[in-house]
Coordinates of C-alpha atoms and ligand atoms in Angstrom, one line a residue:
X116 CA -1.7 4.0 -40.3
X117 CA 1.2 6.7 -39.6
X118 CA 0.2 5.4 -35.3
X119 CA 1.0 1.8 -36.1
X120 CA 4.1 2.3 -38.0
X121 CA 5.0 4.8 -35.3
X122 CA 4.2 2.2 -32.8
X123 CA 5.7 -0.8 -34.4
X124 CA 9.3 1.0 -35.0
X125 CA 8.9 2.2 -30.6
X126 CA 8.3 -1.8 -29.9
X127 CA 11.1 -2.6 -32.0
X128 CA 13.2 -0.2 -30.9
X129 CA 12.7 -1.3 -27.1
X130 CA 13.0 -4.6 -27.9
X131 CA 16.6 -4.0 -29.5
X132 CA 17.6 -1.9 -26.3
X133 CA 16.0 -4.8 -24.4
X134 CA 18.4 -7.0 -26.2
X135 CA 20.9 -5.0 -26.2
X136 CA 21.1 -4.3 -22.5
X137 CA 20.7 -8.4 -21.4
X138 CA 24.8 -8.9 -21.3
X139 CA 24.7 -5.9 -19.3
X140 CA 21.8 -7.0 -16.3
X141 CA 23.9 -9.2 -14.1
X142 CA 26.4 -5.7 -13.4
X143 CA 23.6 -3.6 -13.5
X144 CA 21.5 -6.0 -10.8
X145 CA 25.3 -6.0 -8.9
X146 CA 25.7 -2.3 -8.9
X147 CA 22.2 -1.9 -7.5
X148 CA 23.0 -4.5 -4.8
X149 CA 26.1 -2.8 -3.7
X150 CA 23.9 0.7 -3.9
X151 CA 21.2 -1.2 -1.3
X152 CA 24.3 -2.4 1.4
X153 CA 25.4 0.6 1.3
X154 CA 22.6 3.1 1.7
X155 CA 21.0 0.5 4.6
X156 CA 25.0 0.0 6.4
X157 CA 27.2 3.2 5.8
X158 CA 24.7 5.3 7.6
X159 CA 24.2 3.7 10.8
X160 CA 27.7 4.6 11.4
X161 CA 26.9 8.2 11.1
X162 CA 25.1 10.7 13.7
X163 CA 21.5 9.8 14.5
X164 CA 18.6 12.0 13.1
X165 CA 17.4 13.8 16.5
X166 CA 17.5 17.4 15.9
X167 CA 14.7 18.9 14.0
X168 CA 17.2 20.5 12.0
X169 CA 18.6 17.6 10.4
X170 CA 17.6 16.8 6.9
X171 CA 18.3 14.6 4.3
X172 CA 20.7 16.6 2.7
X173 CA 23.3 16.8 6.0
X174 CA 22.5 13.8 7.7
X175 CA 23.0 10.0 6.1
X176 CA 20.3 8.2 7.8
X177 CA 17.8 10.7 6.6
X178 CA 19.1 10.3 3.1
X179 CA 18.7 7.0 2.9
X180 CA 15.1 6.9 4.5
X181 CA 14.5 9.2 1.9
X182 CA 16.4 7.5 -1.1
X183 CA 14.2 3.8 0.2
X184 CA 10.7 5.2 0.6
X185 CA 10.3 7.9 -1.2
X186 CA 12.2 7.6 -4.4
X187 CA 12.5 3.8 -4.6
X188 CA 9.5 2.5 -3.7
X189 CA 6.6 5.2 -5.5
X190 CA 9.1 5.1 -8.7
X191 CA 9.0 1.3 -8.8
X192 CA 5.0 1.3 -8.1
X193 CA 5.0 4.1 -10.5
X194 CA 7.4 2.7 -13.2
X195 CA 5.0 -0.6 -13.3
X196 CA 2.5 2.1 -15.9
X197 CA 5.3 2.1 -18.5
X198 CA 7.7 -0.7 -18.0
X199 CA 5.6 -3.8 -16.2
X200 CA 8.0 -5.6 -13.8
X201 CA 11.0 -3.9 -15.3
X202 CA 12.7 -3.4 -12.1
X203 CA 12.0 -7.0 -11.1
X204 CA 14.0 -8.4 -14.0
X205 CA 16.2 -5.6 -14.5
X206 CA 17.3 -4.1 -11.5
X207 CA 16.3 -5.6 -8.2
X208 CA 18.7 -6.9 -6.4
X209 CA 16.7 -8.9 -4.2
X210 CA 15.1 -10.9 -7.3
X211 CA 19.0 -11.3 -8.8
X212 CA 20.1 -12.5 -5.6
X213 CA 17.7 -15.1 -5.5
X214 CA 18.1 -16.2 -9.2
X215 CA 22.1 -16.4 -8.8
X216 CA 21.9 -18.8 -5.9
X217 CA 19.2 -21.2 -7.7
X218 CA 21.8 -22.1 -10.0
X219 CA 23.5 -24.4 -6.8
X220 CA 19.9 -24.8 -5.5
X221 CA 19.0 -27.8 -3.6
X222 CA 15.6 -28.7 -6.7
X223 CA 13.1 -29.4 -3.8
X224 CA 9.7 -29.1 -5.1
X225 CA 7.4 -26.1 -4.2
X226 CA 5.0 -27.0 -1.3
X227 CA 1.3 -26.5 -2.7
X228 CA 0.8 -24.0 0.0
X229 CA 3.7 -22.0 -1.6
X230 CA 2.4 -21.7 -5.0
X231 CA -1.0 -21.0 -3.8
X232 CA -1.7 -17.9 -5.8
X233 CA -2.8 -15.9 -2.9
X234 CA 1.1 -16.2 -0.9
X235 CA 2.1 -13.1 -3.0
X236 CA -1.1 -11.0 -1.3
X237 CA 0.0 -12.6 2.0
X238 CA 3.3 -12.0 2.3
X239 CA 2.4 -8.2 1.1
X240 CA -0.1 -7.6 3.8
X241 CA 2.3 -9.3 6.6
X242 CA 5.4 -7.4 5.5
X243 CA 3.2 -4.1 5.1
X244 CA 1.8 -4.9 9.0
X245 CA 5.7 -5.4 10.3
X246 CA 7.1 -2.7 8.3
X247 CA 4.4 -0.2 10.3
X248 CA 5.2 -1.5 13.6
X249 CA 8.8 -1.4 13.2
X250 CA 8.8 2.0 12.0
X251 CA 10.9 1.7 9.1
X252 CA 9.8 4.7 7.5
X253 CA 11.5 6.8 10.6
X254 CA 14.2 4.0 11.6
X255 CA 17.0 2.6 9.3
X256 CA 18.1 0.4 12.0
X257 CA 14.7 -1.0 11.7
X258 CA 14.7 -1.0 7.7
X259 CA 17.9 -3.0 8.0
X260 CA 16.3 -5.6 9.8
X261 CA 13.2 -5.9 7.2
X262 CA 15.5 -5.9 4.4
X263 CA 17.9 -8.5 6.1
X264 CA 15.0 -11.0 6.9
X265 CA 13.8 -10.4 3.0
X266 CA 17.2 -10.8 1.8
X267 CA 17.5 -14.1 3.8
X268 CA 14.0 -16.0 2.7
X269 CA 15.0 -14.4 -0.9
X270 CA 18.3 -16.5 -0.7
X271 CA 16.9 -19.2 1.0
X272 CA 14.2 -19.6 -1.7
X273 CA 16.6 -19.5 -4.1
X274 CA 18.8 -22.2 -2.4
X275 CA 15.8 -24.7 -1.6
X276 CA 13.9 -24.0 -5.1
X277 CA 16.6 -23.5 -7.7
X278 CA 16.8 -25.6 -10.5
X279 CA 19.0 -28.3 -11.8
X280 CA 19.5 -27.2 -15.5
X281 CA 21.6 -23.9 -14.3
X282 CA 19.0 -21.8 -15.4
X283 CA 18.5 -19.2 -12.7
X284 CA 14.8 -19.8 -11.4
X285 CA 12.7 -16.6 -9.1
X286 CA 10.5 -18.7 -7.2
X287 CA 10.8 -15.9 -4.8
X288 CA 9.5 -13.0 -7.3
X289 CA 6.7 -15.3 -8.4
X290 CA 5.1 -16.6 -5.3
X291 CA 6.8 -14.7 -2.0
X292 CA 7.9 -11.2 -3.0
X293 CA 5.9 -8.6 -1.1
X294 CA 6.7 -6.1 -3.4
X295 CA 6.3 -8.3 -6.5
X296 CA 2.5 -8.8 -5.5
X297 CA 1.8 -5.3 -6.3
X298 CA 3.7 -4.5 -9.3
X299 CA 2.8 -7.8 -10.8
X300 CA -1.2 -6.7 -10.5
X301 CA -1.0 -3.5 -11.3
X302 CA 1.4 -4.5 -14.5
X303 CA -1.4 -5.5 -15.8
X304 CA -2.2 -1.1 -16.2
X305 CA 1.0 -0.9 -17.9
X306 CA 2.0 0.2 -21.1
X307 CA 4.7 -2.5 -22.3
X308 CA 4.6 -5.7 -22.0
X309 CA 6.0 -9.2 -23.7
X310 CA 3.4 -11.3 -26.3
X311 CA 3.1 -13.9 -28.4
X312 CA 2.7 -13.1 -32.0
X313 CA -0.7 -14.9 -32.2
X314 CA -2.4 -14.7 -28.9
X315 CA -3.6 -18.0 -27.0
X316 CA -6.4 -19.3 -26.3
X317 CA -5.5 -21.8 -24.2
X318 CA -5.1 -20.8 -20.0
X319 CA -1.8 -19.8 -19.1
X320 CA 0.1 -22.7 -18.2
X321 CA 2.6 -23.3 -15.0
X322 CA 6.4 -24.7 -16.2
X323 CA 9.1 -24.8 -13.8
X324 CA 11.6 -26.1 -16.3
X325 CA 11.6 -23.6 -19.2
X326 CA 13.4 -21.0 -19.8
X327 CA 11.0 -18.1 -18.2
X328 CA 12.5 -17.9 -14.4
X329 CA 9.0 -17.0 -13.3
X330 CA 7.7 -20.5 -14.5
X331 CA 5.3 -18.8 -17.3
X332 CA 4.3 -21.4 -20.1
X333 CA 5.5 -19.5 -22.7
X334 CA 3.1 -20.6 -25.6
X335 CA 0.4 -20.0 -23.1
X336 CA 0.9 -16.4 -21.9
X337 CA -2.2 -14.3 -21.5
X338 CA -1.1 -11.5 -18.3
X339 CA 2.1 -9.6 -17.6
X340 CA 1.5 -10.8 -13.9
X341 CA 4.5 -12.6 -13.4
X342 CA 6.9 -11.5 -16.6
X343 CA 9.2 -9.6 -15.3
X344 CA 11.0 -8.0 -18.3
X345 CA 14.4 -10.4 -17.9
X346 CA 14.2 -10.7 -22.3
X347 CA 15.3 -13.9 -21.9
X348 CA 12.0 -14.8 -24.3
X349 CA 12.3 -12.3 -26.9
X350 CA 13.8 -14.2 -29.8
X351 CA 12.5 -12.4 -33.4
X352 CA 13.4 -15.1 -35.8
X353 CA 11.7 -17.7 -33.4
X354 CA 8.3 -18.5 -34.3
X355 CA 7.9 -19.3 -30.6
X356 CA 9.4 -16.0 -29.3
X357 CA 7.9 -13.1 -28.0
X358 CA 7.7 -9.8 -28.8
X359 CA 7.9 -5.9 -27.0
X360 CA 4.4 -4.6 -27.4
X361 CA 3.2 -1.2 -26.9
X362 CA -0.6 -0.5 -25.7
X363 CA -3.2 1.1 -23.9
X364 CA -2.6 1.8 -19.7
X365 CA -5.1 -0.6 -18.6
X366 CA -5.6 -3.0 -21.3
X367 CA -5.6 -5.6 -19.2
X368 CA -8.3 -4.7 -16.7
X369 CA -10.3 -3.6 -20.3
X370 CA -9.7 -7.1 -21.7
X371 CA -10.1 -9.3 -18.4
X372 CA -10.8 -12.5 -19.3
X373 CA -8.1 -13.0 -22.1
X374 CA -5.5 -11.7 -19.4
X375 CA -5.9 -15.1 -17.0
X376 CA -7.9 -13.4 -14.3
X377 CA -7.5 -14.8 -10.5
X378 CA -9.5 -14.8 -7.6
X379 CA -6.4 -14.7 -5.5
X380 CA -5.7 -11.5 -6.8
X381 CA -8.7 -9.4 -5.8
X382 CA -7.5 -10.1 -2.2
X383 CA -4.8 -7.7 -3.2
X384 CA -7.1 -5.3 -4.9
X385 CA -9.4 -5.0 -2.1
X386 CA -7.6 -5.3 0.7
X387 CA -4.0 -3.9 0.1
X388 CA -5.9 -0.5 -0.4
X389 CA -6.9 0.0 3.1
X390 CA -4.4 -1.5 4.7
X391 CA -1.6 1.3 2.1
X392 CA -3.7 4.2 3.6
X393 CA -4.7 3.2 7.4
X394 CA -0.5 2.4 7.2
X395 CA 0.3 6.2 6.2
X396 CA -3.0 7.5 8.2
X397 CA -2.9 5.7 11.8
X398 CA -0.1 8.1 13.3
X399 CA -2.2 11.5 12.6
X400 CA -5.7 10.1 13.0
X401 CA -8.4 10.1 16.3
X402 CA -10.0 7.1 15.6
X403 CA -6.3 6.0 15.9
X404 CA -5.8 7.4 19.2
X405 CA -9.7 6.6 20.4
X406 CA -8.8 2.9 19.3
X407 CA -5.4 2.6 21.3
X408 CA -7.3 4.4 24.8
X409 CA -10.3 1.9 24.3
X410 CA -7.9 -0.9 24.0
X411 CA -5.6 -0.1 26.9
X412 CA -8.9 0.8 28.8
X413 CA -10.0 -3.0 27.8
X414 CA -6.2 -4.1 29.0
X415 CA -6.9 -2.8 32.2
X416 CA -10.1 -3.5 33.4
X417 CA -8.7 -7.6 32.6
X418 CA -5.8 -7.2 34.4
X419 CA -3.6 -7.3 31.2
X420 CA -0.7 -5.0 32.2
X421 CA 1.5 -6.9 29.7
X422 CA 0.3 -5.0 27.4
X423 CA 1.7 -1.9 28.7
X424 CA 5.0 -3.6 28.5
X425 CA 7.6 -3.0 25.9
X426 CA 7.6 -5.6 22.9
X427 CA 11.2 -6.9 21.4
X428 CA 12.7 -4.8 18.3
X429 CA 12.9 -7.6 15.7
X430 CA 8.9 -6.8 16.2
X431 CA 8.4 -3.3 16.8
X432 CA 10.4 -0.3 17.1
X433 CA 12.7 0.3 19.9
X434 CA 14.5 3.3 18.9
X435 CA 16.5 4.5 21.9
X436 CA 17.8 8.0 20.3
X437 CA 14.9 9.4 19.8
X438 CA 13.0 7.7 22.8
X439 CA 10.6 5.7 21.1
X440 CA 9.7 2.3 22.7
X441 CA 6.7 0.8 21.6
X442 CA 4.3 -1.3 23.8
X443 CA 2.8 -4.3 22.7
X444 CA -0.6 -2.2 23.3
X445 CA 1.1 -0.4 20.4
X446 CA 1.8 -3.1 18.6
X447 CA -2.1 -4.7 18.6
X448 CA -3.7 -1.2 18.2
X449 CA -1.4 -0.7 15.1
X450 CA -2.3 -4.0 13.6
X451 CA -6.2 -4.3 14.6
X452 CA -6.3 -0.4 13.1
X453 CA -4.5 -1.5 10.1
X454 CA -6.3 -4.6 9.7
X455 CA -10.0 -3.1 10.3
X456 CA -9.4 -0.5 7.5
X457 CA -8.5 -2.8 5.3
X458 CA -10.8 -5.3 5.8
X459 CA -13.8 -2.4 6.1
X460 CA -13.1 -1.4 2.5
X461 CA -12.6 -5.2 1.6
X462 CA -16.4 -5.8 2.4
X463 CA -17.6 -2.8 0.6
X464 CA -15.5 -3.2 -2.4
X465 CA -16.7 -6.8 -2.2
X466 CA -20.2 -6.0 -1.9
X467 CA -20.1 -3.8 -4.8
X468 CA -18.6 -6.0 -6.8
X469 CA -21.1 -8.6 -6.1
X470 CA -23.8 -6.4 -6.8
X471 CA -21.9 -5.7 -9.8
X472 CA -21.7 -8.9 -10.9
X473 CA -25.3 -9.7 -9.9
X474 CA -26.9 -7.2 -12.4
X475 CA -24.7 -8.7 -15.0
X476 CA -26.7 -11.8 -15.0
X477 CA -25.6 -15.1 -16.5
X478 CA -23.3 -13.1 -19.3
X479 CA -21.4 -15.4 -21.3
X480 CA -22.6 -18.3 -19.0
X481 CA -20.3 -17.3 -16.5
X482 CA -21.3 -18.5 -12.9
X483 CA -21.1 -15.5 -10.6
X484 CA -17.7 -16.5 -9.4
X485 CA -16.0 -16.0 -12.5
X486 CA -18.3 -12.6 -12.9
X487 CA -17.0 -11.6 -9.3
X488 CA -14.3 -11.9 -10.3
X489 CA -13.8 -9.8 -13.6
X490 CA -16.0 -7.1 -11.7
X491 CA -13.4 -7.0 -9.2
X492 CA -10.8 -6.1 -11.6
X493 CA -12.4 -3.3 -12.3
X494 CA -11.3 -1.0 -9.6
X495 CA -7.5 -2.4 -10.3
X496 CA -6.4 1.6 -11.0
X497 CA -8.0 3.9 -7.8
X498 CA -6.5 0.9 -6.2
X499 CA -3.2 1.5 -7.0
X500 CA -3.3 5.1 -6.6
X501 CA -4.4 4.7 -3.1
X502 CA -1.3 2.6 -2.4
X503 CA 0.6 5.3 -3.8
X504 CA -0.4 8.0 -2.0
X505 CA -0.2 5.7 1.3
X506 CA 2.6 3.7 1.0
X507 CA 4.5 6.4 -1.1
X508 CA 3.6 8.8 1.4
X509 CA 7.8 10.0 2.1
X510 CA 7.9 11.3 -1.7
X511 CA 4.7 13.0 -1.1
X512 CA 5.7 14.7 2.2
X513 CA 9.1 15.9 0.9
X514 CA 7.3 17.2 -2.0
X515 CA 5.2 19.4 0.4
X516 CA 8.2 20.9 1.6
X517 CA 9.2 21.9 -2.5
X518 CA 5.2 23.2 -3.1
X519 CA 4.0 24.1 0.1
X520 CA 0.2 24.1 0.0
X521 CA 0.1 23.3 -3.9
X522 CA 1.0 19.9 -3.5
X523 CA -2.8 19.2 -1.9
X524 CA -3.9 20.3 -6.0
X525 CA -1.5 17.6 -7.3
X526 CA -2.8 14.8 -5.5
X527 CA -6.2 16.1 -6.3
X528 CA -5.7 15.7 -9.7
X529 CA -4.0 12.8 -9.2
X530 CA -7.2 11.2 -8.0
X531 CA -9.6 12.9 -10.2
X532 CA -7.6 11.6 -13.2
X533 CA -7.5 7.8 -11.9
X534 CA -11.1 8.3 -10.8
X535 CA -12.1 8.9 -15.0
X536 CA -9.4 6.6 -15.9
X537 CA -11.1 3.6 -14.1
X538 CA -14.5 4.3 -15.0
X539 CA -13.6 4.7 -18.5
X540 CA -11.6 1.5 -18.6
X541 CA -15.0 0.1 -17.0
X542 CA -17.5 1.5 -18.8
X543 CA -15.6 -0.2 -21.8
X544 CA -15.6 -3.7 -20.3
X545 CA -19.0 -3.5 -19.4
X546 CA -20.0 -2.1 -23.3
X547 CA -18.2 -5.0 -24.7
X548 CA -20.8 -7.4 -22.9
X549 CA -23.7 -6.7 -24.8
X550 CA -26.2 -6.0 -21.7
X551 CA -29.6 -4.7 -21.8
X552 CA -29.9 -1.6 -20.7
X553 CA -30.9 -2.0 -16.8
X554 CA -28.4 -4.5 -16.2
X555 CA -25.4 -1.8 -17.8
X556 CA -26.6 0.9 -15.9
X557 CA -27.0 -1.5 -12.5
X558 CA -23.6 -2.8 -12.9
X559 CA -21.7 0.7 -13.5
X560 CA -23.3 1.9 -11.2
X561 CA -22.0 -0.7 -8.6
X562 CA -18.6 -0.2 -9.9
X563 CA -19.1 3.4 -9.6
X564 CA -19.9 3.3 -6.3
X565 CA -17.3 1.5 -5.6
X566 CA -14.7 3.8 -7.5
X567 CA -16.3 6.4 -4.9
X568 CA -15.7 4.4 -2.1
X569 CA -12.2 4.1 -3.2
X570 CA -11.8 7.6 -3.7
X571 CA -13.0 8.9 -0.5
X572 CA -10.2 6.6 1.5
X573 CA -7.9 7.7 -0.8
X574 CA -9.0 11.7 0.3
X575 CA -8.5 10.5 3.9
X576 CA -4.8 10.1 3.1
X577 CA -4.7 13.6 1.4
X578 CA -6.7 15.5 3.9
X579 CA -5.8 13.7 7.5
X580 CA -6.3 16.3 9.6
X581 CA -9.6 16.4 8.8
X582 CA -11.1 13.5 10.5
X583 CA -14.1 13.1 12.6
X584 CA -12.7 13.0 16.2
Ligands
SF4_4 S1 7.9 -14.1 -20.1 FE1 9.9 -13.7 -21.0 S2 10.5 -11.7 -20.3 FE2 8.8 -12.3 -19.0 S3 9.8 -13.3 -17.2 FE3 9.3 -15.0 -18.7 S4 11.2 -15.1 -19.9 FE4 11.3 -13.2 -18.8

């Protein structure tokens, strides 16, 4: 009693801020875009970072390496636990950008191809793949570059897709934004989100002419997926409004198939894992190095010497101040090393999910698909630490240099707590199904084995030096 009344004045007290703060998101959204110009521009004007004394803290292009990948980027995967897609509505000026222009937008139709639900996966895994070979991590000339194409197919979504009823449409966030991808599945973990006041029952719809910019029927939404926190929604006398709710990390994942699951999205969840850590891993690893000499071995022996030739920078880092030039056997060895993780730890996740699913039987008169699919979901939170620990790997790293050695104990933990995390949330999907006892036992322990899996890639990123040779 005392927790819900605790817990209904929290959700209406971040609804009101919500409310209150929705004059005050198109300066906020401008502010932030100004911020992003100037940390990617003012720099470059600066001295290059080529002396291992330079840090962050006396040298501008360092800052802002620092400032993009490892405050930015971890604290918007991180925020996503709390807040959903906040930043997408709030504060991305990407997102704003591209909502802005749609007012004057040309109202072409989206291509089927474009609203296929698994373009959000594949734009994350191609703009993962560039971002590694172009080094932006290490090069802000090179982040400049990502950033500028993004910006540009942002726009230009918003100028072929906006809408004709002046309501600013983000075709981009819902069906193209790499980033978006992520925090929109692993929203589903997080604590606040938008609902109806009586839940549907009916599958969330598509509309492209409401009010949600994100196209979400609103009498029909079931997932946080694609809300990104703009409030525009949130109307409290309305019987048709929705409303902030506070619950569980991970209700989602718990509650599956009330949450419109998608097959399109366990591409993400099984792939984007592998592909986060072989991204953070591939520069300190052997089987790295032992791929590259194989390759270029391979190159030689067919007369290939191409290969050994440099590739253009809009494709892979050319960085003349520090006298990196990358070949294009650099470029494949990158990419088929990236690739290959992921897709390894695709197949077993897959596998375990199938076997999963398998020992479920016909539950609810579900065909294995559908099964497949909710198993799948299931490994939704290791998932999204591993991404954090490999994509996030710049806040982790200058952490090191705060804790020293003691860092290693916080990622640890780190994984040990979103090991339990997911197996609780699991073991409380698959109690809800009502199996006999051999089939519950046979499907945890698939999705334990899986969680394993997970858990020992996501040790790889911790411990790298440690790797068989
Ligand atoms: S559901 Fe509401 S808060 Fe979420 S994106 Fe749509 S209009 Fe905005």
């Amino acid at each position: 009693m005392w927790v819900n009344s605790v817990q209904l004045r929290a959700q209406l007290g971040l609804q009101n801020c919500l409310l209150r703060l929705r004059p005050a998101i198109p300066y906020l959204q401008g502010m932030m875009l100004l911020a992003l110009v100037g940390l990617l521009l003012i720099p470059l004007f600066g001295q290059a970072p080529i002396y291992q004394w330079q840090t962050p803290w006396n040298n501008g292009q360092l800052f802002s390496e620092w400032v993009l990948w490892g405050v930015w980027y971890p604290g918007t995967l991180l925020s996503v636990l709390l807040v959903g897609r906040f930043w997408c509505g709030i504060l991305c000026p990407l997102g704003a950008l591209s909502e802005w222009v749609s007012r004057v937008g040309a109202q072409f139709r989206l291509p089927g191809w474009l609203r296929h639900p698994i373009a959000p996966a594949l734009s994350f895994m191609l703009v993962t793949l560039w971002a590694q070979t172009l080094d932006v991590r290490d090069d802000l000339r090179s982040a400049l570059l990502l950033f500028g194409v993004v910006f540009a197919l942002a726009v230009g979504c918003g100028l072929l897709f906006g809408s004709s009823t002046a309501v600013g449409r983000r075709a981009w966030c819902r069906h193209l934004c790499p980033i978006g991808s992520v925090l929109g599945v692993f929203s589903r973990l997080g604590v606040m989100s938008l609902e109806l006041l009586r839940p549907s029952t009916t599958a969330e719809g598509y509309r492209e002419q409401g009010i949600c910019p994100t196209s979400i029927e609103l009498r029909t939404k079931q997932s946080s997926r694609h809300c990104i926190k703009c409030a525009r929604c949130i109307k409290p006398q309305s019987r048709g409004g929705l409303e902030v709710t506070l619950r569980r990390p991970g209700t989602e994942i718990k509650g599956i198939e009330r949450h419109a699951p998608c097959g399109a999205e366990l591409a993400f969840i099984w792939f984007a894992p592998g592909l986060a850590i072989a991204g953070f891993i591939w520069s300190v690893t052997p089987l790295y190095i032992q791929l590259r000499q194989g390759l270029g071995q391979w190159g030689m022996s067919q007369h290939w010497y191409g290969l050994f030739a440099r590739g253009p920078s809009w494709l892979m880092n050319q960085n003349a101040s520090i006298d990196q030039h990358y070949l294009w056997l650099d470029f494949f060895s990158i990419t088929l090393f990236m690739l290959g993780a992921a897709l390894v730890l695709a197949l077993l996740l897959g596998a375990c999910s199938l076997l999963g699913a398998w020992a479920m039987g016909r539950m609810e008169q579900l065909p294995l698909s559908k099964r497949l699919t909710l198993v799948g979901y299931q490994f939704a939170p290791l998932a999204m630490l591993c991404i954090l620990l490999g994509l996030g790997s710049t806040l982790f790293s200058s952490l090191k240099s705060a804790f020293g050695p003691w860092l290693i104990y916080l990622e640890l933990g780190l994984l040990l707590m979103a090991l339990l995390f997911n197996l609780w949330i699991s073991a409380r999907w698959l109690l809800l199904k009502k199996l006999n006892h051999w089939r519950l036992g046979l499907s945890f322990t698939a999705i334990l084995i899986g969680c394993l899996v997970i858990s020992l890639v996501t040790l790889w990123s911790i411990f790298p030096a440690y790797q068989p040779g």
